Tab-separated table of C-alpha atoms in Angstrom:
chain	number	residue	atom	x	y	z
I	1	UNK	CA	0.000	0.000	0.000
I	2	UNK	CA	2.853	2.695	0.904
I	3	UNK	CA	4.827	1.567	-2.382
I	4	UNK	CA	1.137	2.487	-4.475
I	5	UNK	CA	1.068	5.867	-2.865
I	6	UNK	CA	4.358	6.834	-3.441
I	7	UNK	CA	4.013	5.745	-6.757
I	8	UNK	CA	1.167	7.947	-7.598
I	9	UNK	CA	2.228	10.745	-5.460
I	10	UNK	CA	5.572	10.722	-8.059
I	11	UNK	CA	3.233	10.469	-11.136
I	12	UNK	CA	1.536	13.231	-10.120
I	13	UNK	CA	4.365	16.122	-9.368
I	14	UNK	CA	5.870	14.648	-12.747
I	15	UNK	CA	2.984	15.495	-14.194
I	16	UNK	CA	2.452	18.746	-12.422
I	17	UNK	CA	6.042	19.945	-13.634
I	18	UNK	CA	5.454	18.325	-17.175
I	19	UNK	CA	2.601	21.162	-16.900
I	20	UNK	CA	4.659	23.689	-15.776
I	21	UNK	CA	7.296	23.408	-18.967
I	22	UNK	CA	5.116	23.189	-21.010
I	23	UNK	CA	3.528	26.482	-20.351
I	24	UNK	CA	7.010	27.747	-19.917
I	25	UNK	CA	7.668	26.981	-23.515
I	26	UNK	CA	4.817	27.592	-24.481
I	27	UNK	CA	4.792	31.628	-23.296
I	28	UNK	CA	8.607	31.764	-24.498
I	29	UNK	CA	8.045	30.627	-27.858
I	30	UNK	CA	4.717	33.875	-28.060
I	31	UNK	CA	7.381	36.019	-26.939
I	32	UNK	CA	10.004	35.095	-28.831
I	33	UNK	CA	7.707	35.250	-32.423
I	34	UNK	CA	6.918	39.067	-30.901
I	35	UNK	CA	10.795	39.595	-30.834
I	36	UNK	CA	11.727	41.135	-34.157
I	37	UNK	CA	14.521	39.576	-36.405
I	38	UNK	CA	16.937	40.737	-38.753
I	39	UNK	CA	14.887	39.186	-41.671
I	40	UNK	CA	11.574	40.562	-40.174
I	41	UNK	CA	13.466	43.584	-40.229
I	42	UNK	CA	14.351	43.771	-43.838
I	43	UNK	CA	11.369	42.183	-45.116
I	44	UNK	CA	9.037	44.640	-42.907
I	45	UNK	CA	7.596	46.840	-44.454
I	46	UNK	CA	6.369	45.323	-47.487
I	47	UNK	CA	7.391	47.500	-50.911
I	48	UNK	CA	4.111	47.922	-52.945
I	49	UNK	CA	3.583	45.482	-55.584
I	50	UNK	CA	5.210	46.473	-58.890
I	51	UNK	CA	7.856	47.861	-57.117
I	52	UNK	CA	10.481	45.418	-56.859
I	53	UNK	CA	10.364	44.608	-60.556
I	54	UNK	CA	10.114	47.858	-61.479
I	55	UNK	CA	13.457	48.751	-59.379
I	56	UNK	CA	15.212	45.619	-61.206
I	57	UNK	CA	15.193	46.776	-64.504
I	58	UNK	CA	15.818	50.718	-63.919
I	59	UNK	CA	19.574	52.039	-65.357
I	60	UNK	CA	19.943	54.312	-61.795
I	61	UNK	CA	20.994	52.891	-58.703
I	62	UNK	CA	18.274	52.362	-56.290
I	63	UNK	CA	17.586	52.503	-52.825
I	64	UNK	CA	14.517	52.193	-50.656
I	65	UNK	CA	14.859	53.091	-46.874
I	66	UNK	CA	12.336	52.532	-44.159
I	67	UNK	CA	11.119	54.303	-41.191
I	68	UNK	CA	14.163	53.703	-39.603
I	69	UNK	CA	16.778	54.159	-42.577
I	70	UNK	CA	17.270	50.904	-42.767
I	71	UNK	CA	17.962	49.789	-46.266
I	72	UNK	CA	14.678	47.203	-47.735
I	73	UNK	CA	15.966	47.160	-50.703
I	74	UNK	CA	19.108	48.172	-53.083
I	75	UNK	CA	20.167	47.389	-56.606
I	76	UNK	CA	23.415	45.880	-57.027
I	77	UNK	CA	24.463	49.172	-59.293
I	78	UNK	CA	24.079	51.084	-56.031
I	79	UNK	CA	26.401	48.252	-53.644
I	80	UNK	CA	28.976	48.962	-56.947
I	81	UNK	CA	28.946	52.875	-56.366
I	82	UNK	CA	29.421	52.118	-52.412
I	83	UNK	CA	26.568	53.697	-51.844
I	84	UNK	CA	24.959	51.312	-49.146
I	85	UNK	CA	27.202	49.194	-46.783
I	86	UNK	CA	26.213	47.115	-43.956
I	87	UNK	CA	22.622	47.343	-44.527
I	88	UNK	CA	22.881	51.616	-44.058
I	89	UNK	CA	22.853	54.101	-46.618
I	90	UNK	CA	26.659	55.378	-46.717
I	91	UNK	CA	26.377	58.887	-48.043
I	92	UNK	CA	25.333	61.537	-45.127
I	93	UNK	CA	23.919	64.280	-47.756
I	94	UNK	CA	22.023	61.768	-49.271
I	95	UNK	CA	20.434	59.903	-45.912
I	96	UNK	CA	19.764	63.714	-44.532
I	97	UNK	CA	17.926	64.152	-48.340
I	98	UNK	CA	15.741	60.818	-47.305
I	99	UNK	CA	15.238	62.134	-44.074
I	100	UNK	CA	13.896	65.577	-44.842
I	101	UNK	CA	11.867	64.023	-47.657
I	102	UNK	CA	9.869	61.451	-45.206
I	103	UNK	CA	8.861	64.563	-43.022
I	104	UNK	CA	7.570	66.710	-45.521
I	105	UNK	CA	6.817	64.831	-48.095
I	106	UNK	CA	8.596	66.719	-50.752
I	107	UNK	CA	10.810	65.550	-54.088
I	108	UNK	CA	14.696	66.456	-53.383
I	109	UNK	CA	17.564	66.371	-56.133
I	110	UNK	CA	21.123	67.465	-55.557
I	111	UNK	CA	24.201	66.754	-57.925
I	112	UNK	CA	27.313	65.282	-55.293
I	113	UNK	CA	30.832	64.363	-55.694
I	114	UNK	CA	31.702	61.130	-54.258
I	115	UNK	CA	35.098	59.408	-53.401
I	116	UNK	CA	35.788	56.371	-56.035
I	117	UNK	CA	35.565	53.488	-53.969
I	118	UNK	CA	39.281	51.208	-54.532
I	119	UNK	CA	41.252	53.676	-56.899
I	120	UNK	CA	43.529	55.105	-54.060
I	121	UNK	CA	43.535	58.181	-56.551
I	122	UNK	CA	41.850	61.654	-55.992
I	123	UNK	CA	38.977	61.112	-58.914
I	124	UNK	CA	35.657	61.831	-57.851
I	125	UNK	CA	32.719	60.247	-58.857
I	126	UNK	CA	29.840	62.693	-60.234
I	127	UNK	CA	26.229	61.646	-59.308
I	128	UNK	CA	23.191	62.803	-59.072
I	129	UNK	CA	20.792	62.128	-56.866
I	130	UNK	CA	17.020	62.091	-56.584
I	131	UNK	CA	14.778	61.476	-53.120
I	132	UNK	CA	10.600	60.555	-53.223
I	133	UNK	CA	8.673	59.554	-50.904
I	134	UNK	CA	7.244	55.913	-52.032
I	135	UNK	CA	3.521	55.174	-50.073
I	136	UNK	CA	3.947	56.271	-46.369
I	137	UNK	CA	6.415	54.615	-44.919
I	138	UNK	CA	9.015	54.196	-47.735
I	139	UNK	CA	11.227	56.567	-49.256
I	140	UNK	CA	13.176	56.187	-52.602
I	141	UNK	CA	16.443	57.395	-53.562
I	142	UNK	CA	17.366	57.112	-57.332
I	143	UNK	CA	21.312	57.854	-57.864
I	144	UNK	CA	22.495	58.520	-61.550
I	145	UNK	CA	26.110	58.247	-61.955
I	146	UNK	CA	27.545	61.503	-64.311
I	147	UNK	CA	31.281	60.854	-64.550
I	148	UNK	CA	31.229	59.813	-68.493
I	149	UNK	CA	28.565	62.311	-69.248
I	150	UNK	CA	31.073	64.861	-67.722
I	151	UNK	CA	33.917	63.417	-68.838
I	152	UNK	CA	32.390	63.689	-72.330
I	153	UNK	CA	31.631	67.225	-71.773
I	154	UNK	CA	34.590	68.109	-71.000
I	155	UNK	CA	36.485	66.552	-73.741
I	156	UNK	CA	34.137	68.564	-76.091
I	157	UNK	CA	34.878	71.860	-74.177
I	158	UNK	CA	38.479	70.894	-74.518
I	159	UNK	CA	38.403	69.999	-78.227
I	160	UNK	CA	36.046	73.468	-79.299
I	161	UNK	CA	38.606	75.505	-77.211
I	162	UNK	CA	41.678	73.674	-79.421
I	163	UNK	CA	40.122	73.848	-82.382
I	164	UNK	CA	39.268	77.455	-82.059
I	165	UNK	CA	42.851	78.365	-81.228
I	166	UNK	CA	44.959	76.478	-84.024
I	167	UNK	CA	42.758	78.318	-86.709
I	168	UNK	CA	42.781	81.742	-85.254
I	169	UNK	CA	46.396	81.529	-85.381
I	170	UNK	CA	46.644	81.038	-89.329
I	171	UNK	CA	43.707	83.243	-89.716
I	172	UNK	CA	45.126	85.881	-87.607
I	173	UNK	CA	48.421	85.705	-89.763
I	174	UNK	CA	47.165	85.160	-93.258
I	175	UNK	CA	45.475	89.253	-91.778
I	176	UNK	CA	48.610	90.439	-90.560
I	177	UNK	CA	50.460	89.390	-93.975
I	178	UNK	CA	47.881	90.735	-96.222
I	179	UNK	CA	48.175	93.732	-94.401
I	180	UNK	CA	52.094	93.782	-94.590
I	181	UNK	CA	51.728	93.159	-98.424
I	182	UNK	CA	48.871	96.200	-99.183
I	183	UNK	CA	51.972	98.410	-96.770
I	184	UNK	CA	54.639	97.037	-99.024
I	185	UNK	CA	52.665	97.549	-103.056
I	186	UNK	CA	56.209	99.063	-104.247
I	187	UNK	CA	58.486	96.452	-102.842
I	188	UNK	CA	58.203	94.015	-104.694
I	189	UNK	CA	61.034	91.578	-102.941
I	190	UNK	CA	58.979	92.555	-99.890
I	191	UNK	CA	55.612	91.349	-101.545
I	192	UNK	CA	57.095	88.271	-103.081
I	193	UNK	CA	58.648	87.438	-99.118
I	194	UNK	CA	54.993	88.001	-97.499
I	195	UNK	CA	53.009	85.947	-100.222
I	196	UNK	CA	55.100	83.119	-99.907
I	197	UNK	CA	54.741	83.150	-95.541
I	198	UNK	CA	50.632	83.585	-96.771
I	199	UNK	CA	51.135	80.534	-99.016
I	200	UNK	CA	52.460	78.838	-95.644
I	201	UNK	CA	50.129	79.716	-93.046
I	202	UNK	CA	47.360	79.097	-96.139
I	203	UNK	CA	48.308	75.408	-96.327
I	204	UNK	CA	48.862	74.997	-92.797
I	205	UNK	CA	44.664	76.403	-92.429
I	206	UNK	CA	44.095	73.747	-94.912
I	207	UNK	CA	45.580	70.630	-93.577
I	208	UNK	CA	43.934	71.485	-90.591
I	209	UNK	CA	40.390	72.123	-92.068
I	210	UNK	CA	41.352	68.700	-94.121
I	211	UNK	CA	42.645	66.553	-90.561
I	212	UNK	CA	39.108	68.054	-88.771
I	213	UNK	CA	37.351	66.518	-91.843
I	214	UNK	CA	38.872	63.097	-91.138
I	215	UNK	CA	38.627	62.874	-87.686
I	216	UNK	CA	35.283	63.385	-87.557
I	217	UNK	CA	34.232	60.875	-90.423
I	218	UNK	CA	36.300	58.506	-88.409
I	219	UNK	CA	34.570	58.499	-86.008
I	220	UNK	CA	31.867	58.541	-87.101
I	221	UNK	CA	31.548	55.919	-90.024
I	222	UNK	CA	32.202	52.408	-89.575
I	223	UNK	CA	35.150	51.380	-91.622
I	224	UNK	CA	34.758	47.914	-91.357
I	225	UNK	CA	31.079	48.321	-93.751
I	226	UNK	CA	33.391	48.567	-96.579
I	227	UNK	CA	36.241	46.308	-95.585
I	228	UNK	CA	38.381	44.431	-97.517
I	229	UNK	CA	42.021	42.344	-97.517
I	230	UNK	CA	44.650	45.199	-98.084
I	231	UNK	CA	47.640	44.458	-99.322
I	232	UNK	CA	50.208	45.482	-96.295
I	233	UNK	CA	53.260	45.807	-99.321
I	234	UNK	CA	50.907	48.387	-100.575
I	235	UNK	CA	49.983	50.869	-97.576
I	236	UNK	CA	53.942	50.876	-97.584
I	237	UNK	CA	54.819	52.167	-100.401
I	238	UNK	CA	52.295	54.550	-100.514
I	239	UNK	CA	53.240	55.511	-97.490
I	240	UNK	CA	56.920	56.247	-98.165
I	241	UNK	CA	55.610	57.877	-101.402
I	242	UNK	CA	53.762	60.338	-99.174
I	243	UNK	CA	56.843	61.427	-97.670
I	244	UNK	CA	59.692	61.365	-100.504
I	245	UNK	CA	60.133	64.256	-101.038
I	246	UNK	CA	60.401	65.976	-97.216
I	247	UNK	CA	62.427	63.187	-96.729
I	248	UNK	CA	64.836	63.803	-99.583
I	249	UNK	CA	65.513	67.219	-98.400
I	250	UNK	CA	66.618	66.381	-95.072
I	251	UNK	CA	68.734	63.322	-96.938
I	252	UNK	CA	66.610	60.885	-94.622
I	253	UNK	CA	66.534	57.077	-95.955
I	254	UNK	CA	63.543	55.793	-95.705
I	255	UNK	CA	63.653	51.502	-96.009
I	256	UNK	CA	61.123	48.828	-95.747
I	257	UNK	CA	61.319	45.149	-94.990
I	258	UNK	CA	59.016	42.327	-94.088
I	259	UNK	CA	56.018	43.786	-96.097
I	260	UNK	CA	55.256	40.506	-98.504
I	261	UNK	CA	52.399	38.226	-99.054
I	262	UNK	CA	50.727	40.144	-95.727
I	263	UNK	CA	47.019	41.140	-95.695
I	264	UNK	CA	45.182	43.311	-93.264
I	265	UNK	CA	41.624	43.506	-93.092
I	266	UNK	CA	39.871	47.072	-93.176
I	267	UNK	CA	39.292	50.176	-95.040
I	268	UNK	CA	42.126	50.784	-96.960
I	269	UNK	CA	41.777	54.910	-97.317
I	270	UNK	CA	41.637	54.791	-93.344
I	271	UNK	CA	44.835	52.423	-92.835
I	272	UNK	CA	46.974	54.608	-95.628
I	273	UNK	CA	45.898	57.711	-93.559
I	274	UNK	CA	47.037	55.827	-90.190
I	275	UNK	CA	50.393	54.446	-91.624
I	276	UNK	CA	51.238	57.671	-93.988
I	277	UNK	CA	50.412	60.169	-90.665
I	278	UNK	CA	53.303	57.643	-88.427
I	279	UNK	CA	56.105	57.753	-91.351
I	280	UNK	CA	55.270	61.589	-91.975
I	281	UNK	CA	55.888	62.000	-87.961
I	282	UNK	CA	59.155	60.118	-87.946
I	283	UNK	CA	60.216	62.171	-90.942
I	284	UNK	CA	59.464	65.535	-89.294
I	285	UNK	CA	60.870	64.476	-86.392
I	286	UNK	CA	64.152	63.331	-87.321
I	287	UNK	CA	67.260	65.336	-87.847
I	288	UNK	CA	68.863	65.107	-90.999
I	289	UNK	CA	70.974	62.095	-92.873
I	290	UNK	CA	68.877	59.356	-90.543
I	291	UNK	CA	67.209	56.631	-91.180
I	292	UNK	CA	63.479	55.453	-91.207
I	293	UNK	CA	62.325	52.068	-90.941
I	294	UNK	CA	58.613	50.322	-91.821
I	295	UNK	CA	59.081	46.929	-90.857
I	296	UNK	CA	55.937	44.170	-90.865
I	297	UNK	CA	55.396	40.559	-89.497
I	298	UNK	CA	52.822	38.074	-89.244
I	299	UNK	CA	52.283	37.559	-85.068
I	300	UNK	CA	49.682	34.964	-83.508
I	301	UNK	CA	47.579	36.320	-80.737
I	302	UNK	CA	44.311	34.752	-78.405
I	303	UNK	CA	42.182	36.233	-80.400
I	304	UNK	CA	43.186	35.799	-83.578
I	305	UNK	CA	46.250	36.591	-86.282
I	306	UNK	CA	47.303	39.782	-86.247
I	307	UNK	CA	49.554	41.591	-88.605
I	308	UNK	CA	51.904	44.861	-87.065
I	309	UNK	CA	53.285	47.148	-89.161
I	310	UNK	CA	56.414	49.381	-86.826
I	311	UNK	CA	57.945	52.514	-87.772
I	312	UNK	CA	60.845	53.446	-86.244
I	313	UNK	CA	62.677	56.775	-86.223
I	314	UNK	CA	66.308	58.241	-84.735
I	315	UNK	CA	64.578	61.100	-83.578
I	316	UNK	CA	64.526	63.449	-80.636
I	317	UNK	CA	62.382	60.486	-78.823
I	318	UNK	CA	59.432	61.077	-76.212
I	319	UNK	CA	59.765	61.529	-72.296
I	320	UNK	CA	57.855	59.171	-69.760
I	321	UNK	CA	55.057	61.800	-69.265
I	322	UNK	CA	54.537	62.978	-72.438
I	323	UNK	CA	54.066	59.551	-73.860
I	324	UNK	CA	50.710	59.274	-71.959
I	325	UNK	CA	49.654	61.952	-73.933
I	326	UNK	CA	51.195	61.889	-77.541
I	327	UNK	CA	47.367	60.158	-78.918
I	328	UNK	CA	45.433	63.234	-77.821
I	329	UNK	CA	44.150	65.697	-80.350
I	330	UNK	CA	46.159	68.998	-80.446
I	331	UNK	CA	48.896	67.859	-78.238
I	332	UNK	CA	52.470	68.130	-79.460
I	333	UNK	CA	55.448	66.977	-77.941
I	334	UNK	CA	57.808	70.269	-79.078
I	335	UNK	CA	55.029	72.895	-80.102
I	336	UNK	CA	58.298	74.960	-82.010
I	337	UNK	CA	58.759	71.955	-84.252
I	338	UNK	CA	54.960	71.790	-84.547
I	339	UNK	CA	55.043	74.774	-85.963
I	340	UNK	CA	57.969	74.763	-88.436
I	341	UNK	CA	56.748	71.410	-89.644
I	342	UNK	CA	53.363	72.728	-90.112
I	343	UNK	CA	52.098	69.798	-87.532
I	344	UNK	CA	48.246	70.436	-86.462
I	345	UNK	CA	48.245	67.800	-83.412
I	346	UNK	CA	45.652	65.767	-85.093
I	347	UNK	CA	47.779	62.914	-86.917
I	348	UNK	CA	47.856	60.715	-83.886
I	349	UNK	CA	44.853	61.022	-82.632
I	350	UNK	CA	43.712	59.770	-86.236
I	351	UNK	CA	46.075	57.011	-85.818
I	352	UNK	CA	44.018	56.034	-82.612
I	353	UNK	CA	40.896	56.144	-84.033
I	354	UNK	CA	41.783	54.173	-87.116
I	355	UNK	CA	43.204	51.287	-85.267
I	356	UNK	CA	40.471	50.951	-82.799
I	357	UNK	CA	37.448	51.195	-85.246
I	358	UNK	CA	39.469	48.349	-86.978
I	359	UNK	CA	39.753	45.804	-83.728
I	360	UNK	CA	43.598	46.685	-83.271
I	361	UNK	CA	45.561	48.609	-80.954
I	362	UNK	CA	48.560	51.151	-80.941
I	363	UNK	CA	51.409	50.820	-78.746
I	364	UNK	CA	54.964	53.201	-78.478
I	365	UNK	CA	58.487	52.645	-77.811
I	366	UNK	CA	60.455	55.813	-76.802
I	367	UNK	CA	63.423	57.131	-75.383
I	368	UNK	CA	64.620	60.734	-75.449
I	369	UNK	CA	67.694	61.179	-78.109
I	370	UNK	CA	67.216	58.126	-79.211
I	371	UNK	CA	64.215	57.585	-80.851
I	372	UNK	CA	61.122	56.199	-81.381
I	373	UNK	CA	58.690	53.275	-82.376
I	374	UNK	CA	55.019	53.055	-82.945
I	375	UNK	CA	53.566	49.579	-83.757
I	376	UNK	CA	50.277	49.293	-85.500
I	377	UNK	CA	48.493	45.918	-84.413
I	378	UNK	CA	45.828	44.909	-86.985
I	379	UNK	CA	43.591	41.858	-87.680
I	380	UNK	CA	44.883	39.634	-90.606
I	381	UNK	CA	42.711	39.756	-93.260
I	382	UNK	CA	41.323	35.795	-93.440
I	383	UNK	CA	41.079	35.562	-89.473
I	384	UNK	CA	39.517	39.300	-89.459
I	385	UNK	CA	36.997	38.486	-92.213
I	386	UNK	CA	36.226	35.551	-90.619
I	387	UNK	CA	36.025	36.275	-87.295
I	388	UNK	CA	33.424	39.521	-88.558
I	389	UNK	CA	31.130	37.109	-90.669
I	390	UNK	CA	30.720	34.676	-87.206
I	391	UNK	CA	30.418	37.769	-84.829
I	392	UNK	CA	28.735	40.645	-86.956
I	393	UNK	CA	28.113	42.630	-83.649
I	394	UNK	CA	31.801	42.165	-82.049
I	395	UNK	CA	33.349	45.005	-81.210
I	396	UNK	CA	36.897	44.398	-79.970
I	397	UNK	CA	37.910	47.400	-77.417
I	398	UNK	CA	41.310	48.620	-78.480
I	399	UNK	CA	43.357	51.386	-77.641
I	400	UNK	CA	47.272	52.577	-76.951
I	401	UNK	CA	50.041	51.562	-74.534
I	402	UNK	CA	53.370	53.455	-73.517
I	403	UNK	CA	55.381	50.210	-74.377
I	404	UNK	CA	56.444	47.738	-77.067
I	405	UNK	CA	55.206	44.320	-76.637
I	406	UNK	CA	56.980	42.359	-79.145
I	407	UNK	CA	60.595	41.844	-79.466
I	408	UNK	CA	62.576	43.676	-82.240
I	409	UNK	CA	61.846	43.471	-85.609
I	410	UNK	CA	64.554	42.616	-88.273
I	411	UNK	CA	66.993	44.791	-90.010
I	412	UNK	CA	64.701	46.032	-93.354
I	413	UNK	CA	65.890	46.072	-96.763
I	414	UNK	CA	66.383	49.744	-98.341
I	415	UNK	CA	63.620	50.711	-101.224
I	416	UNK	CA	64.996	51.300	-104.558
C-alpha cells in the first residue's frame, strides 16, 4: 500500500512539472515570435507590388529606406557605387535628403561628388541624386552616376577651345600678312617674301580644315562596312611615297622590310591615312641624314592573327610623361617643331581612331635622343573576315600603350 502511494504521489508532481514546462515553452516561444529579427526587419515593411520589378530593370541605382533608414531594398548598381554598406545608406547628404523628404513629403535632387571606392587616386565620382517619398512609410532614392557624361563634356569643351585656337592663329596671320603686303605695293622683294609666308600659313589652315574633316568621319563611319584584304606591301609604299620628297631634303633614308604576301583587313583609305600620318611624324621628327624604318610581321595572338606594321625613327624620342599623352588631339610633344613642320596635333589622334574602329591597338616605344617606335596591331585579313562574318556585332575594345610588346623586328631592306 505505501509503495502504491508513493508511486502515484511521483506520477503526479511529474505530471504537475510536465505542466509547468510546457507552459514555460509555451509563453517563451509567443514572446520570442513578438521579438523582431533581422529578416523581419528587412522584409518589414512590405514594398508595394510592382515595385520590386520595377526597381530591377531601372539604369539608376536604387535605394529604398524605411522608417528607420534601414535599407529594404538596393540594386546591385548602387552596392557597386558604395553607396549602401552594412545594410545603411553610406552617403550623409544623401540619408539627410531621405530624411527631410519622409517629413515633408517633398521631391529632393542634388548633384554630389563622391570618393571612387578602390582607386587610391583623388577622382571623384559625379552623381546625381534624386529622393521621393514611395507610399507612407518608404522613401526612394534614385542615384544617376555623371562621370562619363562629364567626362564627355569636358572633352568637347576641350576639343572646341583647341580647335578654335589652331585656326585663329593662321587666320590671324594670313590678316597680318595681307596687311604687310597692301603696306609694301612698291616692294616688290617685300611682296614676293609676305606671299610666300601667306602661301604657308594658307596650307597649314588647310591641312587642318582637311585633318578636322577626317577625324570626324572617323569616327563617325564604320570602316569595317566597306572592308576588304589590303595588301600590307601596298599601304607601304604609298606611305613612303607620301613622304619622298620631305624626306629627300633632309637626306633621310627611308627603307622597308618584311612587307610581302601580308594582308590586313579594313578600309584601306583609313589604314593609308594611319600608316602615312606615323612615317610623316618620324620624318618631321628626325634630324637630318637618318634613317626610317617600316618593318611588318605576321604575329599569332588569343584572339586571332594579327599583322603589325612598326615605324621606327632616330629622332629626338618622347619623355615618360609625355608619352601618356602623344594620342590626344592637339597635343604636341615640341610645339616649335609643330610649328615649323606645319604639324596640327591631329595625326595621332587619327592614328588612334583608325586602329580601334578596326579591332587593333597602338602601342609606343620611346626614349629621349634616341628615338622612337610606334607599332600598328591589326587583324589579318582571313582571321579578321572571318572572325566579322561569325560575330557581326563584335566590337573588340582597343586602344594605346606606352610600351612595345613584341621583341625587335629585323633589319629592313632599303627601297629602290
Amino acid at each position: 500500500m505505501d509503495v502504491n502511494a508513493a508511486v502515484a504521489a511521483a506520477a503526479a508532481i511529474a505530471g504537475v512539472l510536465t505542466g509547468v514546462i510546457a507552459m514555460l515553452a509555451f509563453r517563451w516561444s509567443e514572446r520570442d515570435q513578438k521579438r523582431p529579427t533581422r529578416t523581419s526587419l528587412h522584409t518589414d515593411p512590405v514594398l508595394p507590388p510592382g515595385v520590386d520589378t520595377v526597381l530591377s530593370v531601372l539604369r539608376s541605382s536604387a535605394v529604398v529606406l524605411d522608417e528607420a533608414d534601414a535599407v529594404v531594398k538596393a540594386s546591385s548598381a548602387a552596392y557597386a557605387l558604395g553607396l549602401v554598406r552594412g545594410g545603411k545608406l553610406a552617403v550623409e547628404p544623401m540619408l539627410q535628403m531621405a530624411r527631410d523628404t519622409r517629413r515633408d513629403g517633398e521631391i529632393r535632387q542634388v548633384e554630389l561628388d563622391l570618393p571612387r571606392r578602390g582607386t587610391g587616386r583623388g577622382e571623384a565620382l559625379a552623381v546625381s541624386a534624386r529622393v521621393a517619398p514611395l507610399g507612407s512609410r518608404l522613401v526612394l532614392l534614385l542615384v544617376e552616376d555623371l562621370t562619363e557624361a562629364r567626362r564627355i563634356e569636358a572633352v568637347r569643351r576641350d576639343f572646341v577651345a583647341n580647335v578654335s585656337h589652331e585656326l585663329k592663329t593662321p587666320v590671324g596671320a594670313l590678316s597680318l600678312l595681307s596687311e604687310a603686303v597692301m603696306d609694301a605695293s612698291d616692294d616688290p622683294e617685300a611682296v614676293e617674301r609676305f606671299a610666300g609666308r601667306m602661301q604657308i600659313e594658307a596650307t597649314r589652315l588647310t591641312n587642318l580644315v582637311q585633318e578636322l574633316i577626317d577625324l570626324s568621319r572617323i569616327q563617325n563611319d564604320d570602316p569595317l562596312e566597306d572592308a576588304e584584304p589590303v595588301r600590307v606591301e601596298e599601304l607601304v609604299a604609298e606611305a613612303i611615297d607620301r613622304c619622298r620628297h620631305q624626306a629627300g631634303a633632309k637626306q633621310i633614308t627611308m627603307a622597308a622590310g618584311g612587307t610581302a604576301d601580308l594582308h590586313v583587313w579594313g578600309n584601306r583609305g583609313q589604314l593609308a591615312a594611319a600608316l602615312g600620318n606615323l612615317v610623316e611624324n618620324a620624318v618631321n621628327y628626325s634630324p637630318a641624314r637618318t634613317r626610317v624604318g617600316i618593318a611588318a610581321r605576321h604575329v599569332t595572338a588569343l584572339g586571332g592573327d594579327m599583322i603589325e606594321l612598326a615605324v621606327t625613327d632616330q629622332g629626338i624620342g618622347i619623355s615618360e610623361k609625355d608619352k601618356e599623352r602623344v594620342f590626344e588631339r592637339f597635343y604636341r610633344v615640341d610645339p616649335a617643331r609643330s610649328r615649323a613642320t606645319g604639324g596640327t596635333g591631329l595625326g595621332l589622334a587619327i592614328v588612334k581612331h583608325v586602329v580601334a574602329s578596326h579591332g587593333g591597338e597602338v602601342t609606343v616605344w620611346s626614349a629621349e635622343g634616341q628615338g622612337s617606335t610606334f607599332t600598328l596591331r591589326l587583324p589579318e585579313a582571313g582571321a579578321a573576315r572571318d572572325r566579322a562574318q561569325q560575330h557581326p556585332d563584335l566590337d573588340d575594345e582597343a586602344g594605346t600603350s606606352e610600351s612595345s610588346p613584341y621583341e625587335p623586328l629585323p633589319a629592313p631592306e632599303v627601297l629602290p
